[in-house]
Amino acid sequence: MKKPKRATAAKAKKGRKTSGSRTKVVPKRAAAPRRASRAGAAKTATKMTGNAASKDSSTATIRGLRTKLTQALRRVAELEAAADTDFLLDIPNRRGFERELQRAIAYMKRYRASGALIVLDVDRLKPINDSFGHAAGDEVLKAIASTLTRQIRASDVVGRLGGDEFALLLWNLSETDAKAKAAIFEQAIDDLSFTFRGQHVTAGASAGVALLGAQSDAARAQEEADAAMYVRKAHRRHEPRIRLVSS
């Protein structure tokens, strides 16, 4: 009966040795997760660095696109302004003036304001072009545009409808005042003088008036002013608009 007890004691002793050896291995297995944790932290840091670089790159791309967009919008605005401006006289062309006229009438309809449209045609500009060349005609047109611009207020608009025809949009004028203003424009242009190839040249202009108000229509107003201008031109036809005198 004593032998089995020894065997049991031996087994118990062996079990204690085995248990002790396993306890010693545990710290080695516990170190592995720490190494893995360090590797993961490194990967995370690398990933964060990559994300930051990607974010900086995206920000730079967005900034570049915004700059290009701003430049494109500025260029569009310049082209639109050029499309509405007479390249020779630097005043609104027909397109630009008609746009201003439509805006003005819309304002008048809303706020019950008033104004006048004056269409002015340079008398016998063609003989100047034929006698002295188109450069001389351009000089006459520039002088007329400058004269009209000096005669109007900052709120008024002067434009070139084409060729030798000008138009003026004037605010807050009665019919009497508008006709008086048209006469002043005619006289100012009649008083202009030029010298081409040793000859003294003067040119004149005929003006027609149409009143503007809450009930006005842009196209109709232009027709009325044109008709009045042609009537005025017929009255002035017998008067010499160009005088050529040797200097």
Short mmCIF file of C-alpha atoms in Angstrom, two decimals:
data_model
loop_
_atom_site.label_atom_id
_atom_site.label_comp_id
_atom_site.label_asym_id
_atom_site.label_seq_id
_atom_site.Cartn_x
_atom_site.Cartn_y
_atom_site.Cartn_z
CA MET A 1 0.00 0.00 0.00
CA LYS A 2 2.97 2.39 0.47
CA LYS A 3 4.07 2.16 -3.21
CA PRO A 4 0.94 3.76 -4.63
CA LYS A 5 1.39 6.67 -2.25
CA ARG A 6 4.93 7.25 -3.57
CA ALA A 7 3.64 7.16 -7.11
CA THR A 8 0.98 9.69 -6.25
CA ALA A 9 3.54 11.96 -4.61
CA ALA A 10 5.76 11.68 -7.65
CA LYS A 11 2.93 12.66 -9.92
CA ALA A 12 2.07 15.61 -7.70
CA LYS A 13 5.70 16.69 -7.72
CA LYS A 14 5.85 16.38 -11.51
CA GLY A 15 2.63 18.41 -11.78
CA ARG A 16 4.14 21.15 -9.65
CA LYS A 17 7.23 21.29 -11.86
CA THR A 18 5.11 21.48 -14.99
CA SER A 19 2.96 24.22 -13.50
CA GLY A 20 6.02 26.22 -12.55
CA SER A 21 7.55 25.93 -16.01
CA ARG A 22 4.34 27.18 -17.63
CA THR A 23 4.30 30.20 -15.31
CA LYS A 24 7.78 31.13 -16.48
CA VAL A 25 6.69 31.13 -20.20
CA VAL A 26 3.77 33.51 -19.70
CA PRO A 27 5.89 36.74 -19.54
CA LYS A 28 7.48 35.83 -22.92
CA ARG A 29 4.04 35.41 -24.53
CA ALA A 30 2.86 38.71 -22.97
CA ALA A 31 5.74 40.60 -24.66
CA ALA A 32 4.45 39.78 -28.16
CA PRO A 33 1.38 42.05 -27.96
CA ARG A 34 3.60 44.98 -26.93
CA ARG A 35 5.77 44.50 -30.01
CA ALA A 36 2.63 44.31 -32.13
CA SER A 37 1.32 47.42 -30.43
CA ARG A 38 4.50 49.34 -31.32
CA ALA A 39 4.26 48.22 -34.94
CA GLY A 40 0.60 49.28 -35.06
CA ALA A 41 1.46 52.69 -33.61
CA ALA A 42 4.11 53.11 -36.29
CA LYS A 43 1.65 52.19 -39.01
CA THR A 44 -0.91 54.59 -37.55
CA ALA A 45 1.64 57.40 -37.45
CA THR A 46 2.62 56.70 -41.05
CA LYS A 47 -1.01 56.67 -42.08
CA MET A 48 -1.66 59.96 -40.28
CA THR A 49 1.37 61.52 -41.98
CA GLY A 50 0.07 60.31 -45.34
CA ASN A 51 -3.39 61.70 -44.62
CA ALA A 52 -1.91 65.07 -43.63
CA ALA A 53 0.12 65.19 -46.84
CA SER A 54 -2.95 64.23 -48.86
CA LYS A 55 -4.99 66.92 -47.11
CA ASP A 56 -2.31 69.55 -47.83
CA SER A 57 -2.25 68.47 -51.47
CA SER A 58 -6.05 68.69 -51.70
CA THR A 59 -6.02 72.14 -50.07
CA ALA A 60 -3.41 73.34 -52.54
CA THR A 61 -5.45 71.95 -55.45
CA ILE A 62 -8.63 73.67 -54.20
CA ARG A 63 -6.75 76.93 -53.73
CA GLY A 64 -5.39 76.67 -57.27
CA LEU A 65 -8.84 75.96 -58.71
CA ARG A 66 -10.32 78.92 -56.84
CA THR A 67 -7.61 81.19 -58.23
CA LYS A 68 -8.29 79.97 -61.77
CA LEU A 69 -12.03 80.44 -61.26
CA THR A 70 -11.51 84.01 -60.03
CA GLN A 71 -9.33 84.76 -63.05
CA ALA A 72 -11.89 83.22 -65.40
CA LEU A 73 -14.74 85.26 -63.87
CA ARG A 74 -12.67 88.43 -64.14
CA ARG A 75 -11.96 87.66 -67.80
CA VAL A 76 -15.66 87.02 -68.48
CA ALA A 77 -16.51 90.37 -66.89
CA GLU A 78 -13.89 92.09 -69.05
CA LEU A 79 -15.27 90.47 -72.20
CA GLU A 80 -18.83 91.42 -71.27
CA ALA A 81 -17.75 95.01 -70.67
CA ALA A 82 -15.89 95.04 -74.00
CA ALA A 83 -18.98 93.68 -75.76
CA ASP A 84 -21.01 96.64 -74.43
CA THR A 85 -18.41 99.32 -75.21
CA ASP A 86 -17.58 101.12 -78.45
CA PHE A 87 -13.89 100.39 -79.05
CA LEU A 88 -13.23 103.75 -80.75
CA LEU A 89 -15.04 106.14 -78.41
CA ASP A 90 -14.98 104.21 -75.11
CA ILE A 91 -18.68 104.78 -74.48
CA PRO A 92 -21.55 102.24 -74.55
CA ASN A 93 -22.28 100.83 -77.99
CA ARG A 94 -25.81 100.03 -79.19
CA ARG A 95 -25.94 96.84 -77.13
CA GLY A 96 -24.68 98.56 -73.99
CA PHE A 97 -26.89 101.63 -74.39
CA GLU A 98 -30.05 99.62 -75.06
CA ARG A 99 -29.35 97.60 -71.93
CA GLU A 100 -29.02 100.82 -69.90
CA LEU A 101 -32.22 102.15 -71.46
CA GLN A 102 -34.17 99.02 -70.52
CA ARG A 103 -32.86 99.18 -66.96
CA ALA A 104 -33.80 102.84 -66.72
CA ILE A 105 -37.36 102.24 -67.93
CA ALA A 106 -37.75 99.33 -65.50
CA TYR A 107 -36.67 101.68 -62.70
CA MET A 108 -39.09 104.37 -63.89
CA LYS A 109 -41.96 101.88 -63.91
CA ARG A 110 -41.20 100.82 -60.37
CA TYR A 111 -40.53 104.21 -58.83
CA ARG A 112 -42.60 106.48 -61.10
CA ALA A 113 -39.52 108.35 -62.28
CA SER A 114 -39.12 110.16 -65.60
CA GLY A 115 -36.50 111.05 -68.14
CA ALA A 116 -35.80 111.64 -71.81
CA LEU A 117 -34.17 109.84 -74.70
CA ILE A 118 -32.32 111.97 -77.24
CA VAL A 119 -31.11 110.47 -80.51
CA LEU A 120 -28.50 112.60 -82.26
CA ASP A 121 -27.20 112.16 -85.81
CA VAL A 122 -24.03 113.85 -87.08
CA ASP A 123 -24.89 115.83 -90.19
CA ARG A 124 -22.91 114.93 -93.32
CA LEU A 125 -20.12 112.93 -91.71
CA LYS A 126 -19.74 110.99 -94.95
CA PRO A 127 -18.33 114.00 -96.90
CA ILE A 128 -15.64 114.37 -94.22
CA ASN A 129 -14.68 110.72 -94.62
CA ASP A 130 -14.71 111.02 -98.41
CA SER A 131 -12.68 114.25 -98.47
CA PHE A 132 -10.16 113.59 -95.71
CA GLY A 133 -10.32 109.88 -94.94
CA HIS A 134 -11.82 107.82 -92.15
CA ALA A 135 -9.12 108.93 -89.70
CA ALA A 136 -10.55 112.44 -89.97
CA GLY A 137 -14.07 111.10 -89.45
CA ASP A 138 -12.90 109.22 -86.37
CA GLU A 139 -11.43 112.44 -84.97
CA VAL A 140 -14.77 114.18 -85.44
CA LEU A 141 -16.62 111.34 -83.71
CA LYS A 142 -14.20 111.39 -80.77
CA ALA A 143 -14.63 115.14 -80.36
CA ILE A 144 -18.42 114.81 -80.45
CA ALA A 145 -18.41 111.98 -77.88
CA SER A 146 -16.19 114.05 -75.59
CA THR A 147 -18.42 117.11 -76.01
CA LEU A 148 -21.60 115.19 -75.21
CA THR A 149 -20.00 113.53 -72.19
CA ARG A 150 -19.05 116.94 -70.75
CA GLN A 151 -22.62 118.18 -71.22
CA ILE A 152 -24.35 115.46 -69.17
CA ARG A 153 -24.58 114.55 -65.49
CA ALA A 154 -22.94 111.53 -63.90
CA SER A 155 -26.29 109.72 -63.76
CA ASP A 156 -26.94 110.26 -67.48
CA VAL A 157 -25.66 107.97 -70.26
CA VAL A 158 -24.31 108.74 -73.73
CA GLY A 159 -23.80 105.94 -76.23
CA ARG A 160 -23.05 105.33 -79.87
CA LEU A 161 -25.78 103.47 -81.71
CA GLY A 162 -23.56 103.00 -84.75
CA GLY A 163 -21.92 104.96 -87.53
CA ASP A 164 -22.64 108.65 -86.93
CA GLU A 165 -25.62 108.18 -84.60
CA PHE A 166 -25.49 108.83 -80.86
CA ALA A 167 -28.09 108.46 -78.10
CA LEU A 168 -28.41 110.07 -74.68
CA LEU A 169 -30.40 108.89 -71.66
CA LEU A 170 -31.21 111.81 -69.38
CA TRP A 171 -32.97 111.58 -66.00
CA ASN A 172 -35.70 113.79 -64.52
CA LEU A 173 -36.35 116.18 -67.39
CA SER A 174 -39.59 117.75 -68.53
CA GLU A 175 -40.39 117.93 -72.24
CA THR A 176 -39.35 121.58 -72.33
CA ASP A 177 -36.07 120.88 -70.56
CA ALA A 178 -35.35 117.87 -72.79
CA LYS A 179 -35.83 119.90 -75.99
CA ALA A 180 -33.71 122.70 -74.58
CA LYS A 181 -30.99 120.17 -73.79
CA ALA A 182 -31.17 118.76 -77.31
CA ALA A 183 -30.67 122.28 -78.68
CA ILE A 184 -27.63 122.73 -76.44
CA PHE A 185 -26.13 119.49 -77.79
CA GLU A 186 -26.69 120.63 -81.37
CA GLN A 187 -25.08 124.01 -80.73
CA ALA A 188 -22.09 122.46 -78.95
CA ILE A 189 -21.42 120.19 -81.93
CA ASP A 190 -22.00 123.03 -84.42
CA ASP A 191 -19.29 125.00 -82.59
CA LEU A 192 -16.66 122.26 -83.00
CA SER A 193 -13.98 122.96 -85.59
CA PHE A 194 -11.22 120.86 -87.15
CA THR A 195 -8.33 121.35 -89.52
CA PHE A 196 -7.59 118.64 -92.07
CA ARG A 197 -5.00 119.03 -94.82
CA GLY A 198 -4.84 122.74 -94.28
CA GLN A 199 -8.59 123.24 -94.45
CA HIS A 200 -10.92 124.38 -91.69
CA VAL A 201 -13.85 122.00 -91.19
CA THR A 202 -16.96 122.17 -89.02
CA ALA A 203 -19.73 119.60 -88.62
CA GLY A 204 -23.21 119.75 -87.15
CA ALA A 205 -25.79 117.41 -85.67
CA SER A 206 -29.57 116.95 -85.56
CA ALA A 207 -31.31 115.75 -82.40
CA GLY A 208 -34.72 114.18 -81.72
CA VAL A 209 -36.39 113.77 -78.33
CA ALA A 210 -38.67 111.12 -76.80
CA LEU A 211 -39.95 111.38 -73.23
CA LEU A 212 -39.57 108.44 -70.85
CA GLY A 213 -41.82 107.43 -67.99
CA ALA A 214 -43.61 104.58 -66.24
CA GLN A 215 -45.55 103.67 -69.40
CA SER A 216 -42.58 103.79 -71.78
CA ASP A 217 -41.28 100.98 -73.95
CA ALA A 218 -37.61 100.99 -74.96
CA ALA A 219 -38.13 100.08 -78.61
CA ARG A 220 -41.03 102.49 -79.01
CA ALA A 221 -39.07 105.31 -77.39
CA GLN A 222 -36.19 104.80 -79.82
CA GLU A 223 -38.59 104.89 -82.78
CA GLU A 224 -40.11 108.16 -81.53
CA ALA A 225 -36.71 109.77 -80.97
CA ASP A 226 -35.50 108.58 -84.41
CA ALA A 227 -38.58 110.03 -86.10
CA ALA A 228 -38.13 113.37 -84.32
CA MET A 229 -34.45 113.39 -85.28
CA TYR A 230 -35.21 112.92 -89.00
CA VAL A 231 -37.76 115.74 -88.87
CA ARG A 232 -35.12 117.95 -87.27
CA LYS A 233 -32.53 116.90 -89.87
CA ALA A 234 -34.92 117.87 -92.68
CA HIS A 235 -35.29 121.35 -91.16
CA ARG A 236 -31.53 121.78 -90.94
CA ARG A 237 -30.77 120.38 -94.37
CA HIS A 238 -30.67 123.79 -96.05
CA GLU A 239 -28.08 124.99 -93.54
CA PRO A 240 -24.40 124.32 -94.37
CA ARG A 241 -23.10 121.73 -91.94
CA ILE A 242 -19.56 121.62 -93.34
CA ARG A 243 -17.48 124.61 -94.31
CA LEU A 244 -14.16 124.15 -96.07
CA VAL A 245 -11.96 127.22 -95.93
CA SER A 246 -8.29 127.40 -96.91
CA SER A 247 -6.16 128.18 -93.91
#
